Amino acid sequence: KQEVTQIPAALSVPEGENLVLNCSFTDSAIYNLQWFRQDPGKGLTSLLLIQSSQREQTSGRLNASLDKSSGRSTLYIAASQPGDSATYLCAVIGYTDKLIFGTGTRLQVFP
Amino acid sequence: DAGVIQSPRHEVTEMGQEVTLRCKPISGHDYLFWYRQTMMRGLELLIYFNNNVPIDDSGMPEDRFSAKMPNASFSTLKIQPSEPRDSAVYFCASSLGGGVLTDTQYFGPGTRLTVL
């Protein structure tokens, strides 16, 4: 059974810092991995999708990497801003065709 | 496009009552998903449809839960009878026809259900 874990569970940093959020999964047989952002009281917003054949994806200040063999992904946020404050979720799809979500990292960026 | 639309945004009901949650996917999307989010279990997939046909409902917790998609622009998730442990945020999501494995899912704002 696929299990997805995210570390740390919570993170509080001053504005301007570069951040790394970690995601690990137990079954390396995945088709893709996605990073989402969830704001309080709102739905999820897809940030980046990495196919299993890819090593990384970039969007603006965000960079996500994937090491399928070791079951790990990282989300790098450059020059963090207060607007980045949210919960970040990673999710994988494997042979079950279902998105399996991680436990989330709650990020707070203070001015 | 307005994105995925869900209604109601909040629902408070008493145990034993029937609850119906509604979802309108993004126009042109062939896949529709229903998720449930709780503090204890996180986000879980309940059921998903492809071209209005239920493909996998193995995540539906009990027979009290049912979902329908009568057409490409509307889906319902029904709980009858509701119980306090059904209290959660229910999300609907949709994606393009590229397939579950490759396409980004777009989520609605969710319905916060409280069963007293």
XYZ file of N, CA and C in Angstrom:
681
model
N 0.833 -1.182 0.000
C 0.000 0.000 0.000
C 0.879 1.247 0.000
N 0.586 2.149 -0.938
C 1.374 3.369 -1.055
C 1.125 4.289 0.123
N 2.191 4.785 0.716
C 2.093 5.769 1.782
C 2.987 6.956 1.437
N 2.442 8.138 1.640
C 3.164 9.364 1.301
C 3.326 10.194 2.566
N 4.551 10.580 2.840
C 4.864 11.324 4.058
C 5.556 12.623 3.695
N 5.209 13.680 4.430
C 5.833 14.969 4.184
C 6.494 15.486 5.450
N 7.687 16.008 5.260
C 8.464 16.564 6.371
C 9.015 17.923 5.941
N 8.938 18.974 6.809
C 8.323 18.928 8.133
C 6.808 19.070 8.059
N 6.128 18.855 9.156
C 4.680 19.020 9.203
C 4.309 20.494 9.215
N 5.179 21.309 9.786
C 4.941 22.745 9.842
C 6.273 23.477 9.776
N 6.210 24.680 9.219
C 7.428 25.454 9.009
C 7.086 26.935 9.085
N 7.860 27.679 9.859
C 7.645 29.116 9.976
C 8.971 29.819 9.706
N 8.999 30.691 8.709
C 10.253 31.317 8.292
C 10.036 32.795 8.012
N 11.111 33.578 8.085
C 10.983 34.996 7.710
C 10.988 35.157 6.200
N 10.383 36.201 5.751
C 10.323 36.506 4.333
C 11.726 36.551 3.725
N 11.848 36.040 2.497
C 13.112 36.097 1.785
C 13.912 34.810 1.821
N 13.584 33.928 2.745
C 14.340 32.675 2.857
C 13.997 31.715 1.712
N 14.997 30.913 1.368
C 14.775 29.815 0.419
C 14.375 28.576 1.213
N 13.374 27.866 0.730
C 12.797 26.752 1.488
C 12.872 25.446 0.715
N 12.913 24.352 1.474
C 12.822 23.026 0.882
C 11.791 22.224 1.650
N 10.781 21.757 0.923
C 9.772 20.881 1.511
C 10.008 19.471 0.968
N 9.877 18.506 1.845
C 10.198 17.138 1.473
C 8.970 16.240 1.404
N 9.014 15.300 0.468
C 7.938 14.325 0.280
C 8.581 12.978 0.014
N 8.120 11.958 0.713
C 8.644 10.615 0.460
C 7.483 9.653 0.260
N 7.681 8.651 -0.580
C 6.634 7.668 -0.863
C 7.245 6.275 -0.824
N 6.435 5.298 -0.421
C 6.972 3.968 -0.144
C 7.070 3.082 -1.376
N 6.225 3.302 -2.375
C 6.232 2.483 -3.585
C 6.731 3.340 -4.743
N 7.868 2.971 -5.296
C 8.481 3.794 -6.350
C 7.814 3.614 -7.717
N 6.868 2.700 -7.824
C 6.169 2.473 -9.096
C 5.056 3.504 -9.254
N 5.451 4.715 -9.624
C 4.472 5.785 -9.792
C 4.496 6.285 -11.225
N 3.378 6.886 -11.645
C 3.306 7.489 -12.969
C 3.658 8.964 -12.929
N 3.215 9.633 -11.886
C 3.599 11.022 -11.729
C 3.469 11.442 -10.277
N 4.012 12.600 -9.996
C 3.921 13.196 -8.659
C 3.499 14.642 -8.849
N 2.592 15.089 -8.006
C 2.105 16.455 -8.105
C 2.274 17.160 -6.772
N 2.540 18.448 -6.854
C 2.550 19.311 -5.685
C 1.352 20.259 -5.794
N 0.630 20.357 -4.661
C -0.531 21.227 -4.584
C -0.330 22.222 -3.442
N -1.074 23.303 -3.553
C -1.146 24.284 -2.491
C -2.602 24.368 -2.043
N -2.810 24.420 -0.715
C -4.151 24.575 -0.181
C -4.175 25.752 0.782
N -5.030 26.724 0.466
C -5.226 27.865 1.344
C -6.406 27.583 2.270
N -6.395 28.143 3.471
C -7.464 27.861 4.440
C -8.851 28.097 3.866
N -9.726 27.122 4.020
C -11.099 27.257 3.550
C -11.255 27.188 2.055
N -10.212 26.798 1.368
C -10.293 26.737 -0.088
C -9.848 25.374 -0.603
N -10.047 25.178 -1.884
C -9.631 23.926 -2.501
C -8.150 23.899 -2.779
N -7.731 22.872 -3.483
C -6.327 22.703 -3.812
C -6.018 23.334 -5.162
N -4.835 23.900 -5.259
C -4.353 24.454 -6.510
C -3.116 23.682 -6.924
N -3.143 23.142 -8.140
C -1.983 22.399 -8.619
C -0.835 23.354 -8.914
N 0.337 23.019 -8.414
C 1.523 23.846 -8.624
C 2.421 23.267 -9.713
N 2.763 22.000 -9.551
C 3.680 21.355 -10.487
C 3.316 19.884 -10.608
N 3.482 19.348 -11.794
C 3.284 17.921 -12.049
C 4.547 17.392 -12.693
N 5.112 16.340 -12.102
C 6.326 15.728 -12.640
C 5.991 14.315 -13.096
N 6.192 14.039 -14.373
C 5.989 12.690 -14.871
C 7.125 11.794 -14.366
N 6.866 10.500 -14.313
C 7.853 9.572 -13.752
C 9.167 9.575 -14.533
N 9.114 9.969 -15.803
C 10.321 9.995 -16.625
C 11.124 11.284 -16.458
N 10.548 12.234 -15.738
C 11.203 13.525 -15.555
C 11.931 13.570 -14.217
N 12.876 14.502 -14.130
C 13.623 14.664 -12.880
C 13.189 15.924 -12.125
N 12.717 16.922 -12.871
C 12.294 18.145 -12.210
C 11.370 18.970 -13.087
N 10.665 19.890 -12.418
C 9.798 20.848 -13.100
C 9.963 22.180 -12.381
N 9.849 23.250 -13.156
C 10.014 24.591 -12.593
C 8.860 25.477 -13.018
N 8.424 26.309 -12.072
C 7.410 27.313 -12.368
C 7.691 28.531 -11.494
N 8.204 29.565 -12.125
C 8.513 30.776 -11.367
C 9.534 30.517 -10.274
N 9.147 30.822 -9.035
C 10.062 30.622 -7.912
C 10.023 29.194 -7.362
N 9.235 28.343 -7.982
C 9.084 26.974 -7.508
C 9.859 26.006 -8.389
N 10.507 25.056 -7.738
C 11.192 23.983 -8.457
C 10.941 22.692 -7.713
N 10.440 21.693 -8.425
C 10.189 20.392 -7.819
C 11.083 19.363 -8.478
N 11.683 18.525 -7.668
C 12.525 17.453 -8.181
C 11.935 16.115 -7.800
N 12.276 15.106 -8.570
C 11.774 13.753 -8.309
C 12.902 12.742 -8.451
N 13.075 11.932 -7.426
C 13.992 10.799 -7.459
C 13.154 9.563 -7.202
N 12.667 8.975 -8.277
C 11.717 7.886 -8.155
C 12.328 6.670 -7.468
N 13.565 6.374 -7.779
C 14.191 5.167 -7.237
C 14.314 5.217 -5.724
N 14.522 6.415 -5.190
C 14.648 6.538 -3.743
C 13.329 6.928 -3.090
N 12.304 7.148 -3.891
C 10.998 7.482 -3.346
C 10.945 8.856 -2.707
N 11.564 9.850 -3.369
C 11.607 11.176 -2.756
C 11.347 12.271 -3.781
N 10.744 13.347 -3.279
C 10.569 14.561 -4.065
C 10.782 15.745 -3.139
N 11.312 16.821 -3.709
C 11.455 18.048 -2.932
C 10.823 19.198 -3.704
N 10.239 20.112 -2.950
C 9.726 21.349 -3.519
C 10.572 22.481 -2.967
N 11.224 23.181 -3.862
C 12.092 24.290 -3.496
C 11.361 25.601 -3.792
N 11.273 26.451 -2.779
C 10.653 27.764 -2.942
C 11.729 28.818 -2.735
N 11.985 29.586 -3.765
C 13.020 30.614 -3.690
C 12.430 31.934 -3.206
N 13.207 32.639 -2.419
C 12.830 33.985 -1.974
C 11.391 34.029 -1.482
N 11.115 33.298 -0.422
C 9.734 33.140 0.063
C 9.094 34.488 0.398
N 7.763 34.526 0.232
C 6.967 35.730 0.483
C 5.803 35.381 1.396
N 5.257 36.363 2.115
C 4.095 36.073 2.970
C 2.937 35.425 2.197
N 2.792 35.758 0.935
C 1.742 35.155 0.112
C 1.944 33.671 -0.159
N 3.115 33.165 0.162
C 3.371 31.729 -0.002
C 2.811 30.924 1.162
N 2.349 31.593 2.194
C 1.817 30.904 3.368
C 0.591 30.082 2.988
N 0.658 28.793 3.245
C -0.397 27.851 2.870
C 0.050 26.472 3.310
N -0.806 25.487 3.064
C -0.414 24.095 3.263
C -0.037 23.509 1.914
N 1.107 22.843 1.857
C 1.592 22.259 0.616
C 1.461 20.738 0.701
N 0.819 20.169 -0.307
C 0.561 18.733 -0.350
C 1.233 18.126 -1.577
N 1.868 16.992 -1.388
C 2.331 16.240 -2.547
C 1.425 15.027 -2.700
N 1.328 14.537 -3.918
C 0.472 13.391 -4.197
C 1.081 12.587 -5.340
N 0.927 11.276 -5.279
C 1.453 10.404 -6.328
C 0.333 9.566 -6.920
N 0.514 9.218 -8.164
C -0.377 8.265 -8.828
C 0.443 7.056 -9.237
N -0.035 5.887 -8.846
C 0.615 4.633 -9.237
C -0.343 3.773 -10.032
N -0.186 2.484 -9.913
C -0.990 1.556 -10.712
C -2.464 1.555 -10.318
N -2.775 2.092 -9.170
C -4.176 2.129 -8.740
C -4.938 3.264 -9.403
N -4.251 4.103 -10.182
C -4.893 5.239 -10.860
C -5.498 6.242 -9.896
N -5.075 6.223 -8.663
C -5.622 7.155 -7.674
C -4.511 8.062 -7.159
N -4.879 9.313 -6.955
C -3.957 10.235 -6.308
C -3.886 9.897 -4.830
N -2.707 9.569 -4.345
C -2.494 9.317 -2.914
C -1.773 10.533 -2.352
N -2.433 11.189 -1.414
C -1.914 12.444 -0.893
C -1.031 12.239 0.328
N -0.084 13.147 0.469
C 0.747 13.181 1.662
C 0.030 13.890 2.789
N 0.718 13.974 3.893
C 0.165 14.538 5.119
C 0.214 16.055 5.139
N 0.987 16.656 4.254
C 1.013 18.111 4.125
C 2.065 18.789 4.986
N 2.543 19.932 4.505
C 3.425 20.817 5.279
C 2.754 22.174 5.352
N 2.514 22.628 6.592
C 1.894 23.935 6.788
C 2.992 24.978 6.870
N 3.012 25.881 5.903
C 4.056 26.894 5.813
C 3.526 28.263 6.201
N 4.284 28.932 7.035
C 3.983 30.326 7.362
C 5.221 31.164 7.088
N 5.049 32.187 6.269
C 6.140 33.114 5.965
C 5.766 34.457 6.562
N 6.556 34.932 7.510
C 6.207 36.196 8.153
C 7.104 37.327 7.652
N 6.519 38.541 7.629
C 7.254 39.708 7.090
C 8.474 40.049 7.955
N -12.996 30.342 -17.766
C -13.876 29.369 -17.124
C -13.932 29.636 -15.629
N -15.091 29.337 -15.013
C -15.264 29.634 -13.605
C -14.580 28.634 -12.713
N -14.043 27.574 -13.250
C -13.450 26.542 -12.435
C -14.504 25.548 -11.988
N -14.097 24.639 -11.134
C -15.015 23.651 -10.592
C -15.911 24.333 -9.566
N -17.204 24.122 -9.699
C -18.171 24.768 -8.803
C -18.816 23.712 -7.909
N -18.838 24.007 -6.614
C -19.470 23.097 -5.670
C -20.527 23.841 -4.857
N -21.583 23.127 -4.533
C -22.606 23.704 -3.668
C -23.221 22.617 -2.801
N -23.654 22.953 -1.588
C -23.410 24.236 -0.945
C -21.961 24.332 -0.473
N -21.525 25.471 -0.016
C -20.183 25.608 0.540
C -20.140 25.099 1.979
N -21.237 25.253 2.677
C -21.324 24.758 4.046
C -22.677 24.084 4.228
N -22.656 22.990 4.964
C -23.891 22.258 5.237
C -23.834 21.760 6.670
N -24.872 22.103 7.421
C -25.001 21.606 8.789
C -26.305 20.837 8.847
N -26.237 19.609 9.301
C -27.428 18.779 9.336
C -27.414 17.913 10.577
N -28.525 17.286 10.833
C -28.611 16.403 11.995
C -28.460 14.950 11.560
N -27.921 14.187 12.467
C -27.728 12.761 12.220
C -29.009 12.128 11.702
N -28.860 11.298 10.658
C -30.009 10.615 10.095
C -30.602 11.282 8.878
N -30.249 12.544 8.677
C -30.782 13.273 7.537
C -30.011 12.922 6.261
N -30.679 13.125 5.140
C -30.023 12.936 3.843
C -29.291 14.210 3.451
N -28.101 14.028 2.917
C -27.282 15.162 2.484
C -26.915 14.965 1.012
N -27.066 16.004 0.227
C -26.684 15.944 -1.182
C -25.715 17.068 -1.497
N -24.551 16.690 -1.980
C -23.529 17.655 -2.384
C -23.473 17.682 -3.905
N -23.232 18.872 -4.456
C -23.301 19.045 -5.898
C -22.007 19.575 -6.470
N -21.757 19.208 -7.717
C -20.517 19.615 -8.362
C -20.753 19.848 -9.851
N -20.183 20.946 -10.330
C -20.158 21.212 -11.771
C -18.694 21.274 -12.192
N -18.255 20.325 -13.021
C -16.843 20.303 -13.418
C -16.548 21.387 -14.451
N -15.279 21.559 -14.730
C -14.873 22.488 -15.784
C -15.342 21.936 -17.133
N -15.914 22.805 -17.937
C -16.441 22.386 -19.228
C -15.348 21.746 -20.077
N -15.676 20.582 -20.649
C -14.707 19.898 -21.504
C -13.871 18.861 -20.796
N -13.920 18.835 -19.466
C -13.169 17.839 -18.704
C -13.928 16.513 -18.683
N -13.179 15.434 -18.938
C -13.816 14.123 -19.032
C -13.815 13.350 -17.718
N -12.975 13.774 -16.789
C -12.852 13.058 -15.519
C -13.385 13.924 -14.383
N -14.101 13.261 -13.481
C -14.595 13.949 -12.291
C -14.301 13.081 -11.084
N -13.818 13.730 -10.009
C -13.393 13.030 -8.800
C -14.108 13.621 -7.591
N -14.424 12.758 -6.637
C -14.925 13.192 -5.328
C -13.911 12.756 -4.263
N -13.499 13.724 -3.430
C -12.560 13.467 -2.343
C -13.186 13.886 -1.020
N -12.640 13.323 0.048
C -13.026 13.728 1.393
C -11.750 14.046 2.168
N -11.798 15.143 2.922
C -10.635 15.540 3.716
C -11.017 15.658 5.183
N -10.298 14.931 6.022
C -10.470 15.013 7.470
C -9.109 15.175 8.123
N -9.115 15.635 9.345
C -7.853 15.797 10.063
C -7.182 14.449 10.266
N -7.976 13.437 10.557
C -7.414 12.130 10.886
C -6.855 11.397 9.669
N -7.556 11.493 8.539
C -7.217 10.646 7.397
C -6.689 11.436 6.208
N -6.656 12.752 6.326
C -6.172 13.554 5.201
C -7.146 13.518 4.034
N -6.609 13.638 2.827
C -7.417 13.625 1.613
C -7.521 12.213 1.066
N -8.751 11.779 0.835
C -8.977 10.438 0.307
C -9.907 10.500 -0.900
N -9.584 9.723 -1.926
C -10.447 9.631 -3.083
C -11.627 8.722 -2.766
N -12.825 9.207 -3.041
C -14.023 8.402 -2.804
C -14.438 7.653 -4.060
N -14.523 8.375 -5.177
C -14.988 7.803 -6.428
C -14.553 8.710 -7.565
N -14.376 8.116 -8.768
C -14.162 8.976 -9.917
C -14.897 8.450 -11.138
N -15.235 9.391 -12.019
C -15.987 9.117 -13.235
C -15.146 9.479 -14.466
N -15.373 8.730 -15.526
C -14.816 9.071 -16.832
C -15.977 9.095 -17.819
N -16.156 10.243 -18.464
C -17.283 10.379 -19.405
C -18.603 9.942 -18.765
N -18.807 10.393 -17.531
C -20.050 10.195 -16.780
C -20.217 8.781 -16.231
N -19.271 7.904 -16.469
C -19.373 6.526 -15.996
C -18.488 6.332 -14.779
N -19.011 5.772 -13.697
C -18.168 5.519 -12.518
C -17.116 4.462 -12.835
N -15.858 4.788 -12.567
C -14.759 3.887 -12.884
C -14.275 3.144 -11.647
N -14.146 3.867 -10.557
C -13.616 3.258 -9.337
C -14.321 3.875 -8.137
N -15.102 3.084 -7.443
C -15.798 3.580 -6.255
C -15.307 2.864 -5.001
N -14.132 2.305 -5.068
C -13.618 1.525 -3.943
C -13.346 2.383 -2.706
N -13.274 3.676 -2.890
C -13.043 4.570 -1.762
C -14.305 4.999 -1.040
N -15.435 4.665 -1.576
C -16.707 5.013 -0.927
C -16.787 4.208 0.363
N -16.926 4.892 1.504
C -16.782 4.207 2.785
C -17.878 3.199 3.095
N -19.094 3.510 2.749
C -20.190 2.611 3.096
C -21.304 2.753 2.077
N -22.288 1.855 2.181
C -23.440 1.922 1.283
C -24.265 3.186 1.496
N -24.013 3.869 2.566
C -24.755 5.109 2.820
C -24.333 6.204 1.834
N -23.190 5.995 1.210
C -22.672 6.960 0.249
C -22.993 6.503 -1.180
N -23.461 7.439 -1.992
C -23.687 7.139 -3.405
C -23.370 8.379 -4.228
N -22.942 8.163 -5.454
C -22.606 9.276 -6.343
C -23.153 9.003 -7.727
N -23.583 10.087 -8.367
C -24.109 9.975 -9.708
C -23.548 11.092 -10.586
N -23.543 10.818 -11.875
C -23.151 11.848 -12.844
C -24.086 11.722 -14.038
N -25.244 12.352 -13.968
C -26.249 12.185 -15.016
C -25.851 12.797 -16.354
N -24.962 13.782 -16.313
C -24.470 14.368 -17.565
C -23.084 14.949 -17.338
N -22.495 15.449 -18.394
C -21.095 15.884 -18.334
C -20.879 17.125 -17.488
N -21.953 17.794 -17.101
C -21.781 19.053 -16.384
C -22.317 19.023 -14.951
N -22.619 17.830 -14.441
C -23.220 17.789 -13.115
C -22.990 16.438 -12.440
N -22.661 16.509 -11.165
C -22.514 15.295 -10.376
C -23.005 15.558 -8.960
N -23.496 14.506 -8.313
C -23.932 14.603 -6.929
C -23.292 13.513 -6.096
N -23.055 13.838 -4.842
C -22.624 12.875 -3.838
C -23.671 12.911 -2.730
N -24.265 11.758 -2.466
C -25.352 11.711 -1.503
C -24.965 10.830 -0.328
N -25.341 11.262 0.858
C -25.129 10.482 2.068
C -26.500 10.300 2.730
N -26.898 9.059 2.881
C -28.212 8.772 3.452
C -28.188 7.429 4.179
N -28.376 7.425 5.494
C -28.495 8.558 6.399
C -27.122 9.070 6.832
N -27.042 10.326 7.147
C -25.763 10.900 7.566
C -25.476 10.576 9.040
N -24.180 10.534 9.362
C -23.723 10.275 10.719
C -22.663 11.317 11.089
N -22.464 11.555 12.395
C -21.472 12.553 12.807
C -20.082 12.291 12.227
N -19.710 11.029 12.053
C -18.368 10.733 11.544
C -18.218 11.064 10.065
N -19.300 11.456 9.416
C -19.220 11.903 8.023
C -18.788 13.360 7.922
N -18.704 14.027 9.055
C -18.301 15.433 9.057
C -16.899 15.566 8.465
N -16.769 16.398 7.454
C -15.506 16.529 6.722
C -15.687 17.622 5.673
N -14.613 17.884 4.947
C -14.717 18.745 3.762
C -14.690 17.832 2.546
N -15.670 17.985 1.693
C -15.782 17.163 0.501
C -15.398 18.010 -0.716
N -14.434 17.502 -1.470
C -13.959 18.209 -2.652
C -14.354 17.463 -3.910
N -14.655 18.244 -4.919
C -14.852 17.736 -6.262
C -13.700 18.258 -7.120
N -13.222 17.437 -8.041
C -12.142 17.850 -8.932
C -12.427 17.314 -10.328
N -11.857 17.961 -11.326
C -12.014 17.456 -12.693
C -10.702 17.581 -13.448
N -10.572 16.788 -14.498
C -9.369 16.861 -15.327
C -9.736 16.565 -16.783
N -8.821 16.930 -17.680
C -9.041 16.736 -19.112
C -8.991 15.260 -19.484
N -9.252 14.970 -20.716
C -9.338 13.603 -21.201
C -8.009 12.898 -21.375
N -6.904 13.537 -21.006
C -5.607 12.890 -21.149
C -5.456 11.687 -20.251
N -6.285 11.625 -19.239
C -6.221 10.451 -18.388
C -5.845 10.776 -16.969
N -6.224 9.877 -16.106
C -5.959 10.045 -14.683
C -4.459 10.127 -14.430
N -3.686 9.436 -15.220
C -2.269 9.307 -14.920
C -1.452 10.519 -15.322
N -1.960 11.303 -16.223
C -1.101 12.344 -16.788
C -1.601 13.763 -16.585
N -2.875 13.939 -16.320
C -3.414 15.287 -16.306
C -3.600 15.856 -14.911
N -3.391 17.146 -14.833
C -3.597 17.859 -13.584
C -5.073 17.864 -13.225
N -5.348 17.664 -11.941
C -6.715 17.751 -11.457
C -6.969 19.148 -10.904
N -8.104 19.709 -11.234
C -8.497 21.031 -10.770
C -9.594 20.860 -9.731
N -9.353 21.428 -8.565
C -10.234 21.220 -7.425
C -11.221 22.369 -7.250
N -12.410 22.016 -6.784
C -13.375 23.011 -6.363
C -13.060 23.503 -4.962
N -13.824 24.479 -4.461
C -13.558 25.068 -3.141
C -13.960 24.173 -1.983
N -14.717 23.123 -2.268
C -15.103 22.202 -1.206
C -16.425 22.535 -0.549
N -17.034 21.513 0.041
C -18.233 21.671 0.875
C -17.882 21.188 2.261
N -18.018 22.078 3.233
C -17.754 21.695 4.633
C -19.040 21.158 5.221
N -19.046 19.860 5.534
C -20.222 19.195 6.084
C -20.057 18.952 7.569
N -21.057 19.357 8.318
C -21.090 19.088 9.750
C -22.373 18.342 10.048
N -22.224 17.151 10.627
C -23.370 16.348 11.010
C -23.438 16.319 12.536
N -24.528 16.844 13.071
C -24.654 16.966 14.534
C -25.292 15.717 15.147
